[in-house]
């Protein structure tokens, strides 16, 4: 060996350092040194409820939901019952919102309309949530070429003019759905028939078009998650891809899923009311907030209050859902920042 | 840069083609055809009509014919609303009206939104800010058709300040444009407020202040330049929103624009007109989005062209 | 040397990573470059080197979590480079540097360990599973009463114990320890090391111990390999490496460590081979260390040195030896 290399081992190393600590005497004193850390999820909810605007909107949403879901049980009228001789009544004790031109109690109709609007909002958001989450998780997890193709497809879908396509779908679906519902024996489909083809078109549109935003958000988060060591650990354990996505990736996207769903509900309600207003949404005799506004347009000069009631419910509902979604996002963002800072 | 633009244009063309095909196929899937609900349920008559409009051929052939016609700027003729009139004629007659209303709404909402947002961000936490914030959150919860009806009742029926029907004077433009632009205005205000407040809290603004630059110069030259980018990229979806919102507003104020004809064609099942307007709307929206994306790309140096829109997303 | 002795052996293992530099151009970084080594049953091989030298990638390539570009991995005499990994997953495990990110935050300690057991169907019923989990927690020094807690409720040291318990759940014969102590406090470090050593004694597990803590490595490992810029440049028994290092980089590394250890000259430490700024791209010729080597000659800059035996069981890649 050449003489040029010189080395003086000079590491002061004491074997005792490593051995002297007994294997057993640690577990109590190192326990829960940071027990005060609240879990991220409830931490976010804690922040949320401390916010006045968020708390108020939650209360109002609950009141509207009670009005919509419990109200019809208490009232003695139904949304389709026409009271002969009681047409066009002004608000009174028996009919707090009056009756319409066919003698139907407007308050009960408003309850049903709100219920339908909320249901449509929630169901569409769930559809979007399921499709968007699966698409985003798969795209983000596989990354590379798969991700590239899937995201280009998402870009394409994103630039399709949504409202136009929804309108088109609702026209096209009208006839076949009508036949399908009326010819079928199943009670489930009959119930759907009450809602009308417009609603199905809305669901279809959400399933086809609106998942993109959700998928993008989830994908962005998954791209971060997939680099985490616990995913590598799962791979090292021999978990399959499907299992990793199902058991590790999707549960860790919960906060993103909640926020996007919360922000999707008002836009679904918005779209439904728009279509119903154009007469393409919920079909008579079933009603929704949008179709109530549409019906009230005919007599809007003499019976203005009929127009105002659904408008106010609609706007308050959307406002509260918007505020709640925003605050929820802030709360989760804050929670995330807080955990990063702690590290 | 050039690659990016070419890519985006290519994408836009694909989307328009895709929408066209989907529209065409969907319209042909409707059972019964357009003449089934006519008052003359005579098989002979219907057959003749179908022969006349080329509806007896298979769907693929029809689609091919339609696409070739479309490439020559021919969208067929209206079956019902204005019988045998060319769809392109109807569009070119009615669209300028929609465009005028839409452009006015777009311009006023953007300008008002940006200025309100700046003011609100500059006086963040003050009473002005809180009022603006409250009103705009309210505004983003009101659909344009609801707002339009409210305006109609208040100003045309109760106060009788403006004419309620048609577009015959300058005054009659005010309400529809206001109604159409109100929601976007609120949204832009919130967008601008958030990005401006974010921008104003950054270090380079502090440096500019420390350098002794005038307050005006700081806001308009430095902060606004960066804070306006989110608003610009929102203009694409905004144009689409105003156009579709216009469909409802035009029916409420009874404006003879394209939106109103779209609804009319739907209710009377005038298939060529539905198809024509749908494709036209879609193409217009896609084109608007394309233009705005390209403008944004030119203005915003942070978009990485090599990676396409990957980084930006 | 007889290859049959090795539990796991890597032959000319290489892994390149793509980096995008332009629209059409793609460049490569050699994370692992022709690495060959073997680990005997129940023994510990330490991999040392500065950060960015490809130690972690080497560990993951060996487990085929990252697929190697070329080279062979031999496990117990069988080539596992391109076969289905599932049956081998339970024989090889990994422990991570940062236990906080190695545990799924949405799963309890029990679920985390149960997943390892469940994937390989190692138990027949719930009762047996619970017993096994209790046993594992006990082995790693955790109390069974913490089984229902989530990772963030544990301290770092306890989190690392859970990752060890998870790795042990499948009863592996070989564990890659990827800097298992560097994210921990000093006192907890020694506990974890003691735990790992005890487990090795009890079960005869082989370790590949990745670290940059030279004192630690010297204490626990039987053999040591030094990595620089993706290639293994020196390999021998630990005692030999520390008492008689051959490669200039190893010498610099050991010197810098001792200098740092004594707080002798901080500046000297900084100017020492702690710089990843040098071009790491694939086209590089010659010895990777030639740029900084005090003794570099022309041959170093043009021809890449190969591993050669310089003493019994001591290999080094340097032209000057």
mmCIF file with all atom_site columns, C-alpha atoms in Angstrom, chain C residues 147-287:
data_model
loop_
_atom_site.group_PDB
_atom_site.id
_atom_site.type_symbol
_atom_site.label_atom_id
_atom_site.label_alt_id
_atom_site.label_comp_id
_atom_site.label_asym_id
_atom_site.label_entity_id
_atom_site.label_seq_id
_atom_site.pdbx_PDB_ins_code
_atom_site.Cartn_x
_atom_site.Cartn_y
_atom_site.Cartn_z
_atom_site.occupancy
_atom_site.B_iso_or_equiv
_atom_site.pdbx_formal_charge
_atom_site.auth_seq_id
_atom_site.auth_comp_id
_atom_site.auth_asym_id
_atom_site.auth_atom_id
_atom_site.pdbx_PDB_model_num
ATOM 1   C CA . UNK C 1 147 ? -52.073 -0.791  21.119  1.00 0.00 ? 147 UNK C CA 1
ATOM 2   C CA . UNK C 1 148 ? -55.200 1.222   20.411  1.00 0.00 ? 148 UNK C CA 1
ATOM 3   C CA . UNK C 1 149 ? -53.385 4.547   20.151  1.00 0.00 ? 149 UNK C CA 1
ATOM 4   C CA . UNK C 1 150 ? -52.606 6.453   16.963  1.00 0.00 ? 150 UNK C CA 1
ATOM 5   C CA . UNK C 1 151 ? -49.025 7.186   15.900  1.00 0.00 ? 151 UNK C CA 1
ATOM 6   C CA . UNK C 1 152 ? -49.146 10.882  16.809  1.00 0.00 ? 152 UNK C CA 1
ATOM 7   C CA . UNK C 1 153 ? -49.915 9.938   20.406  1.00 0.00 ? 153 UNK C CA 1
ATOM 8   C CA . UNK C 1 154 ? -46.552 8.208   20.752  1.00 0.00 ? 154 UNK C CA 1
ATOM 9   C CA . UNK C 1 155 ? -43.134 9.699   21.228  1.00 0.00 ? 155 UNK C CA 1
ATOM 10  C CA . UNK C 1 156 ? -40.559 9.366   18.474  1.00 0.00 ? 156 UNK C CA 1
ATOM 11  C CA . UNK C 1 157 ? -38.803 6.518   20.227  1.00 0.00 ? 157 UNK C CA 1
ATOM 12  C CA . UNK C 1 158 ? -42.035 4.629   20.692  1.00 0.00 ? 158 UNK C CA 1
ATOM 13  C CA . UNK C 1 159 ? -42.963 5.238   17.069  1.00 0.00 ? 159 UNK C CA 1
ATOM 14  C CA . UNK C 1 160 ? -39.681 3.680   16.016  1.00 0.00 ? 160 UNK C CA 1
ATOM 15  C CA . UNK C 1 161 ? -40.462 0.708   18.242  1.00 0.00 ? 161 UNK C CA 1
ATOM 16  C CA . UNK C 1 162 ? -43.738 0.283   16.393  1.00 0.00 ? 162 UNK C CA 1
ATOM 17  C CA . UNK C 1 163 ? -41.995 0.298   13.016  1.00 0.00 ? 163 UNK C CA 1
ATOM 18  C CA . UNK C 1 164 ? -39.627 -2.333  14.366  1.00 0.00 ? 164 UNK C CA 1
ATOM 19  C CA . UNK C 1 165 ? -42.560 -4.368  15.662  1.00 0.00 ? 165 UNK C CA 1
ATOM 20  C CA . UNK C 1 166 ? -44.187 -4.109  12.238  1.00 0.00 ? 166 UNK C CA 1
ATOM 21  C CA . UNK C 1 167 ? -41.021 -5.281  10.544  1.00 0.00 ? 167 UNK C CA 1
ATOM 22  C CA . UNK C 1 168 ? -40.690 -8.164  12.995  1.00 0.00 ? 168 UNK C CA 1
ATOM 23  C CA . UNK C 1 169 ? -44.309 -9.187  12.586  1.00 0.00 ? 169 UNK C CA 1
ATOM 24  C CA . UNK C 1 170 ? -43.522 -11.137 9.422   1.00 0.00 ? 170 UNK C CA 1
ATOM 25  C CA . UNK C 1 171 ? -40.489 -12.765 11.061  1.00 0.00 ? 171 UNK C CA 1
ATOM 26  C CA . UNK C 1 172 ? -37.929 -11.587 8.531   1.00 0.00 ? 172 UNK C CA 1
ATOM 27  C CA . UNK C 1 173 ? -34.475 -13.014 8.113   1.00 0.00 ? 173 UNK C CA 1
ATOM 28  C CA . UNK C 1 174 ? -33.080 -9.753  6.854   1.00 0.00 ? 174 UNK C CA 1
ATOM 29  C CA . UNK C 1 175 ? -33.842 -6.131  7.751   1.00 0.00 ? 175 UNK C CA 1
ATOM 30  C CA . UNK C 1 176 ? -32.654 -2.980  6.046   1.00 0.00 ? 176 UNK C CA 1
ATOM 31  C CA . UNK C 1 177 ? -32.244 -0.348  8.752   1.00 0.00 ? 177 UNK C CA 1
ATOM 32  C CA . UNK C 1 178 ? -32.314 2.976   6.934   1.00 0.00 ? 178 UNK C CA 1
ATOM 33  C CA . UNK C 1 179 ? -30.742 5.341   9.458   1.00 0.00 ? 179 UNK C CA 1
ATOM 34  C CA . UNK C 1 180 ? -33.124 4.128   12.149  1.00 0.00 ? 180 UNK C CA 1
ATOM 35  C CA . UNK C 1 181 ? -31.714 6.385   14.826  1.00 0.00 ? 181 UNK C CA 1
ATOM 36  C CA . UNK C 1 182 ? -30.771 9.633   13.137  1.00 0.00 ? 182 UNK C CA 1
ATOM 37  C CA . UNK C 1 183 ? -34.137 11.296  13.764  1.00 0.00 ? 183 UNK C CA 1
ATOM 38  C CA . UNK C 1 184 ? -34.069 10.407  17.446  1.00 0.00 ? 184 UNK C CA 1
ATOM 39  C CA . UNK C 1 185 ? -32.650 11.951  20.588  1.00 0.00 ? 185 UNK C CA 1
ATOM 40  C CA . UNK C 1 186 ? -29.331 10.663  21.862  1.00 0.00 ? 186 UNK C CA 1
ATOM 41  C CA . UNK C 1 187 ? -30.718 8.716   24.809  1.00 0.00 ? 187 UNK C CA 1
ATOM 42  C CA . UNK C 1 188 ? -33.443 7.107   22.718  1.00 0.00 ? 188 UNK C CA 1
ATOM 43  C CA . UNK C 1 189 ? -30.952 6.276   19.970  1.00 0.00 ? 189 UNK C CA 1
ATOM 44  C CA . UNK C 1 190 ? -29.079 3.931   22.226  1.00 0.00 ? 190 UNK C CA 1
ATOM 45  C CA . UNK C 1 191 ? -32.278 2.260   23.370  1.00 0.00 ? 191 UNK C CA 1
ATOM 46  C CA . UNK C 1 192 ? -33.297 1.551   19.798  1.00 0.00 ? 192 UNK C CA 1
ATOM 47  C CA . UNK C 1 193 ? -29.822 0.277   18.937  1.00 0.00 ? 193 UNK C CA 1
ATOM 48  C CA . UNK C 1 194 ? -29.842 -1.971  21.976  1.00 0.00 ? 194 UNK C CA 1
ATOM 49  C CA . UNK C 1 195 ? -33.233 -3.265  20.953  1.00 0.00 ? 195 UNK C CA 1
ATOM 50  C CA . UNK C 1 196 ? -32.005 -4.047  17.433  1.00 0.00 ? 196 UNK C CA 1
ATOM 51  C CA . UNK C 1 197 ? -28.909 -5.761  18.768  1.00 0.00 ? 197 UNK C CA 1
ATOM 52  C CA . UNK C 1 198 ? -30.933 -7.826  21.192  1.00 0.00 ? 198 UNK C CA 1
ATOM 53  C CA . UNK C 1 199 ? -33.286 -8.922  18.438  1.00 0.00 ? 199 UNK C CA 1
ATOM 54  C CA . UNK C 1 200 ? -30.347 -9.934  16.300  1.00 0.00 ? 200 UNK C CA 1
ATOM 55  C CA . UNK C 1 201 ? -28.990 -12.054 19.108  1.00 0.00 ? 201 UNK C CA 1
ATOM 56  C CA . UNK C 1 202 ? -32.354 -13.682 19.760  1.00 0.00 ? 202 UNK C CA 1
ATOM 57  C CA . UNK C 1 203 ? -33.480 -14.309 16.207  1.00 0.00 ? 203 UNK C CA 1
ATOM 58  C CA . UNK C 1 204 ? -30.340 -14.305 14.128  1.00 0.00 ? 204 UNK C CA 1
ATOM 59  C CA . UNK C 1 205 ? -31.617 -11.587 11.811  1.00 0.00 ? 205 UNK C CA 1
ATOM 60  C CA . UNK C 1 206 ? -29.196 -10.096 9.305   1.00 0.00 ? 206 UNK C CA 1
ATOM 61  C CA . UNK C 1 207 ? -29.049 -6.308  9.094   1.00 0.00 ? 207 UNK C CA 1
ATOM 62  C CA . UNK C 1 208 ? -28.034 -3.894  6.439   1.00 0.00 ? 208 UNK C CA 1
ATOM 63  C CA . UNK C 1 209 ? -27.409 -0.851  8.546   1.00 0.00 ? 209 UNK C CA 1
ATOM 64  C CA . UNK C 1 210 ? -27.404 2.437   6.679   1.00 0.00 ? 210 UNK C CA 1
ATOM 65  C CA . UNK C 1 211 ? -25.964 5.317   8.627   1.00 0.00 ? 211 UNK C CA 1
ATOM 66  C CA . UNK C 1 212 ? -23.674 8.268   8.622   1.00 0.00 ? 212 UNK C CA 1
ATOM 67  C CA . UNK C 1 213 ? -22.947 7.939   12.308  1.00 0.00 ? 213 UNK C CA 1
ATOM 68  C CA . UNK C 1 214 ? -19.507 6.351   12.196  1.00 0.00 ? 214 UNK C CA 1
ATOM 69  C CA . UNK C 1 215 ? -19.146 5.669   15.899  1.00 0.00 ? 215 UNK C CA 1
ATOM 70  C CA . UNK C 1 216 ? -22.449 3.862   15.972  1.00 0.00 ? 216 UNK C CA 1
ATOM 71  C CA . UNK C 1 217 ? -21.649 1.821   12.890  1.00 0.00 ? 217 UNK C CA 1
ATOM 72  C CA . UNK C 1 218 ? -18.341 0.730   14.331  1.00 0.00 ? 218 UNK C CA 1
ATOM 73  C CA . UNK C 1 219 ? -20.086 -0.522  17.411  1.00 0.00 ? 219 UNK C CA 1
ATOM 74  C CA . UNK C 1 220 ? -22.802 -2.570  15.790  1.00 0.00 ? 220 UNK C CA 1
ATOM 75  C CA . UNK C 1 221 ? -21.551 -3.819  12.446  1.00 0.00 ? 221 UNK C CA 1
ATOM 76  C CA . UNK C 1 222 ? -19.501 -6.785  11.421  1.00 0.00 ? 222 UNK C CA 1
ATOM 77  C CA . UNK C 1 223 ? -18.651 -5.400  8.036   1.00 0.00 ? 223 UNK C CA 1
ATOM 78  C CA . UNK C 1 224 ? -18.658 -1.909  6.629   1.00 0.00 ? 224 UNK C CA 1
ATOM 79  C CA . UNK C 1 225 ? -19.001 -0.603  3.089   1.00 0.00 ? 225 UNK C CA 1
ATOM 80  C CA . UNK C 1 226 ? -18.297 3.025   2.207   1.00 0.00 ? 226 UNK C CA 1
ATOM 81  C CA . UNK C 1 227 ? -20.358 4.660   -0.519  1.00 0.00 ? 227 UNK C CA 1
ATOM 82  C CA . UNK C 1 228 ? -19.531 7.711   -2.515  1.00 0.00 ? 228 UNK C CA 1
ATOM 83  C CA . UNK C 1 229 ? -21.653 9.069   -5.374  1.00 0.00 ? 229 UNK C CA 1
ATOM 84  C CA . UNK C 1 230 ? -23.553 5.863   -5.828  1.00 0.00 ? 230 UNK C CA 1
ATOM 85  C CA . UNK C 1 231 ? -20.687 3.403   -5.865  1.00 0.00 ? 231 UNK C CA 1
ATOM 86  C CA . UNK C 1 232 ? -19.174 1.369   -3.114  1.00 0.00 ? 232 UNK C CA 1
ATOM 87  C CA . UNK C 1 233 ? -15.569 2.448   -2.901  1.00 0.00 ? 233 UNK C CA 1
ATOM 88  C CA . UNK C 1 234 ? -14.348 0.420   0.029   1.00 0.00 ? 234 UNK C CA 1
ATOM 89  C CA . UNK C 1 235 ? -15.523 -2.647  1.827   1.00 0.00 ? 235 UNK C CA 1
ATOM 90  C CA . UNK C 1 236 ? -14.095 -4.639  4.683   1.00 0.00 ? 236 UNK C CA 1
ATOM 91  C CA . UNK C 1 237 ? -14.667 -5.752  8.219   1.00 0.00 ? 237 UNK C CA 1
ATOM 92  C CA . UNK C 1 238 ? -15.524 -2.872  10.444  1.00 0.00 ? 238 UNK C CA 1
ATOM 93  C CA . UNK C 1 239 ? -12.404 -3.196  12.508  1.00 0.00 ? 239 UNK C CA 1
ATOM 94  C CA . UNK C 1 240 ? -10.252 -3.067  9.392   1.00 0.00 ? 240 UNK C CA 1
ATOM 95  C CA . UNK C 1 241 ? -12.006 -0.023  7.954   1.00 0.00 ? 241 UNK C CA 1
ATOM 96  C CA . UNK C 1 242 ? -11.587 1.941   11.134  1.00 0.00 ? 242 UNK C CA 1
ATOM 97  C CA . UNK C 1 243 ? -8.058  0.936   11.911  1.00 0.00 ? 243 UNK C CA 1
ATOM 98  C CA . UNK C 1 244 ? -6.709  0.697   8.432   1.00 0.00 ? 244 UNK C CA 1
ATOM 99  C CA . UNK C 1 245 ? -8.728  2.636   5.849   1.00 0.00 ? 245 UNK C CA 1
ATOM 100 C CA . UNK C 1 246 ? -7.380  2.525   2.329   1.00 0.00 ? 246 UNK C CA 1
ATOM 101 C CA . UNK C 1 247 ? -9.426  4.792   0.072   1.00 0.00 ? 247 UNK C CA 1
ATOM 102 C CA . UNK C 1 248 ? -8.661  8.510   0.334   1.00 0.00 ? 248 UNK C CA 1
ATOM 103 C CA . UNK C 1 249 ? -12.362 9.271   0.707   1.00 0.00 ? 249 UNK C CA 1
ATOM 104 C CA . UNK C 1 250 ? -12.703 6.897   3.648   1.00 0.00 ? 250 UNK C CA 1
ATOM 105 C CA . UNK C 1 251 ? -9.769  8.551   5.287   1.00 0.00 ? 251 UNK C CA 1
ATOM 106 C CA . UNK C 1 252 ? -11.225 11.996  4.736   1.00 0.00 ? 252 UNK C CA 1
ATOM 107 C CA . UNK C 1 253 ? -14.569 10.853  6.035   1.00 0.00 ? 253 UNK C CA 1
ATOM 108 C CA . UNK C 1 254 ? -13.098 9.337   9.191   1.00 0.00 ? 254 UNK C CA 1
ATOM 109 C CA . UNK C 1 255 ? -10.903 12.365  9.709   1.00 0.00 ? 255 UNK C CA 1
ATOM 110 C CA . UNK C 1 256 ? -13.774 14.768  9.293   1.00 0.00 ? 256 UNK C CA 1
ATOM 111 C CA . UNK C 1 257 ? -15.780 12.746  11.722  1.00 0.00 ? 257 UNK C CA 1
ATOM 112 C CA . UNK C 1 258 ? -13.115 12.776  14.359  1.00 0.00 ? 258 UNK C CA 1
ATOM 113 C CA . UNK C 1 259 ? -12.534 16.456  13.754  1.00 0.00 ? 259 UNK C CA 1
ATOM 114 C CA . UNK C 1 260 ? -16.186 17.129  14.215  1.00 0.00 ? 260 UNK C CA 1
ATOM 115 C CA . UNK C 1 261 ? -16.382 14.852  17.174  1.00 0.00 ? 261 UNK C CA 1
ATOM 116 C CA . UNK C 1 262 ? -13.799 16.808  19.035  1.00 0.00 ? 262 UNK C CA 1
ATOM 117 C CA . UNK C 1 263 ? -15.143 20.125  17.816  1.00 0.00 ? 263 UNK C CA 1
ATOM 118 C CA . UNK C 1 264 ? -11.573 20.557  16.725  1.00 0.00 ? 264 UNK C CA 1
ATOM 119 C CA . UNK C 1 265 ? -11.960 22.603  13.651  1.00 0.00 ? 265 UNK C CA 1
ATOM 120 C CA . UNK C 1 266 ? -15.404 23.212  12.381  1.00 0.00 ? 266 UNK C CA 1
ATOM 121 C CA . UNK C 1 267 ? -14.244 24.914  9.212   1.00 0.00 ? 267 UNK C CA 1
ATOM 122 C CA . UNK C 1 268 ? -12.161 21.933  8.306   1.00 0.00 ? 268 UNK C CA 1
ATOM 123 C CA . UNK C 1 269 ? -15.192 19.748  8.631   1.00 0.00 ? 269 UNK C CA 1
ATOM 124 C CA . UNK C 1 270 ? -17.197 21.953  6.326   1.00 0.00 ? 270 UNK C CA 1
ATOM 125 C CA . UNK C 1 271 ? -14.585 21.964  3.641   1.00 0.00 ? 271 UNK C CA 1
ATOM 126 C CA . UNK C 1 272 ? -14.302 18.226  3.840   1.00 0.00 ? 272 UNK C CA 1
ATOM 127 C CA . UNK C 1 273 ? -16.018 15.908  1.362   1.00 0.00 ? 273 UNK C CA 1
ATOM 128 C CA . UNK C 1 274 ? -19.436 17.172  2.212   1.00 0.00 ? 274 UNK C CA 1
ATOM 129 C CA . UNK C 1 275 ? -20.421 18.552  -1.099  1.00 0.00 ? 275 UNK C CA 1
ATOM 130 C CA . UNK C 1 276 ? -22.959 17.111  -3.475  1.00 0.00 ? 276 UNK C CA 1
ATOM 131 C CA . UNK C 1 277 ? -22.687 20.024  -5.827  1.00 0.00 ? 277 UNK C CA 1
ATOM 132 C CA . UNK C 1 278 ? -20.330 18.188  -8.109  1.00 0.00 ? 278 UNK C CA 1
ATOM 133 C CA . UNK C 1 279 ? -21.731 16.904  -11.341 1.00 0.00 ? 279 UNK C CA 1
ATOM 134 C CA . UNK C 1 280 ? -23.366 13.566  -10.663 1.00 0.00 ? 280 UNK C CA 1
ATOM 135 C CA . UNK C 1 281 ? -24.584 12.963  -14.169 1.00 0.00 ? 281 UNK C CA 1
ATOM 136 C CA . UNK C 1 282 ? -24.163 9.615   -15.827 1.00 0.00 ? 282 UNK C CA 1
ATOM 137 C CA . UNK C 1 283 ? -21.601 10.592  -18.438 1.00 0.00 ? 283 UNK C CA 1
ATOM 138 C CA . UNK C 1 284 ? -18.937 11.227  -15.880 1.00 0.00 ? 284 UNK C CA 1
ATOM 139 C CA . UNK C 1 285 ? -15.652 9.507   -16.499 1.00 0.00 ? 285 UNK C CA 1
ATOM 140 C CA . UNK C 1 286 ? -12.998 8.479   -14.039 1.00 0.00 ? 286 UNK C CA 1
ATOM 141 C CA . UNK C 1 287 ? -13.105 8.246   -10.298 1.00 0.00 ? 287 UNK C CA 1
#
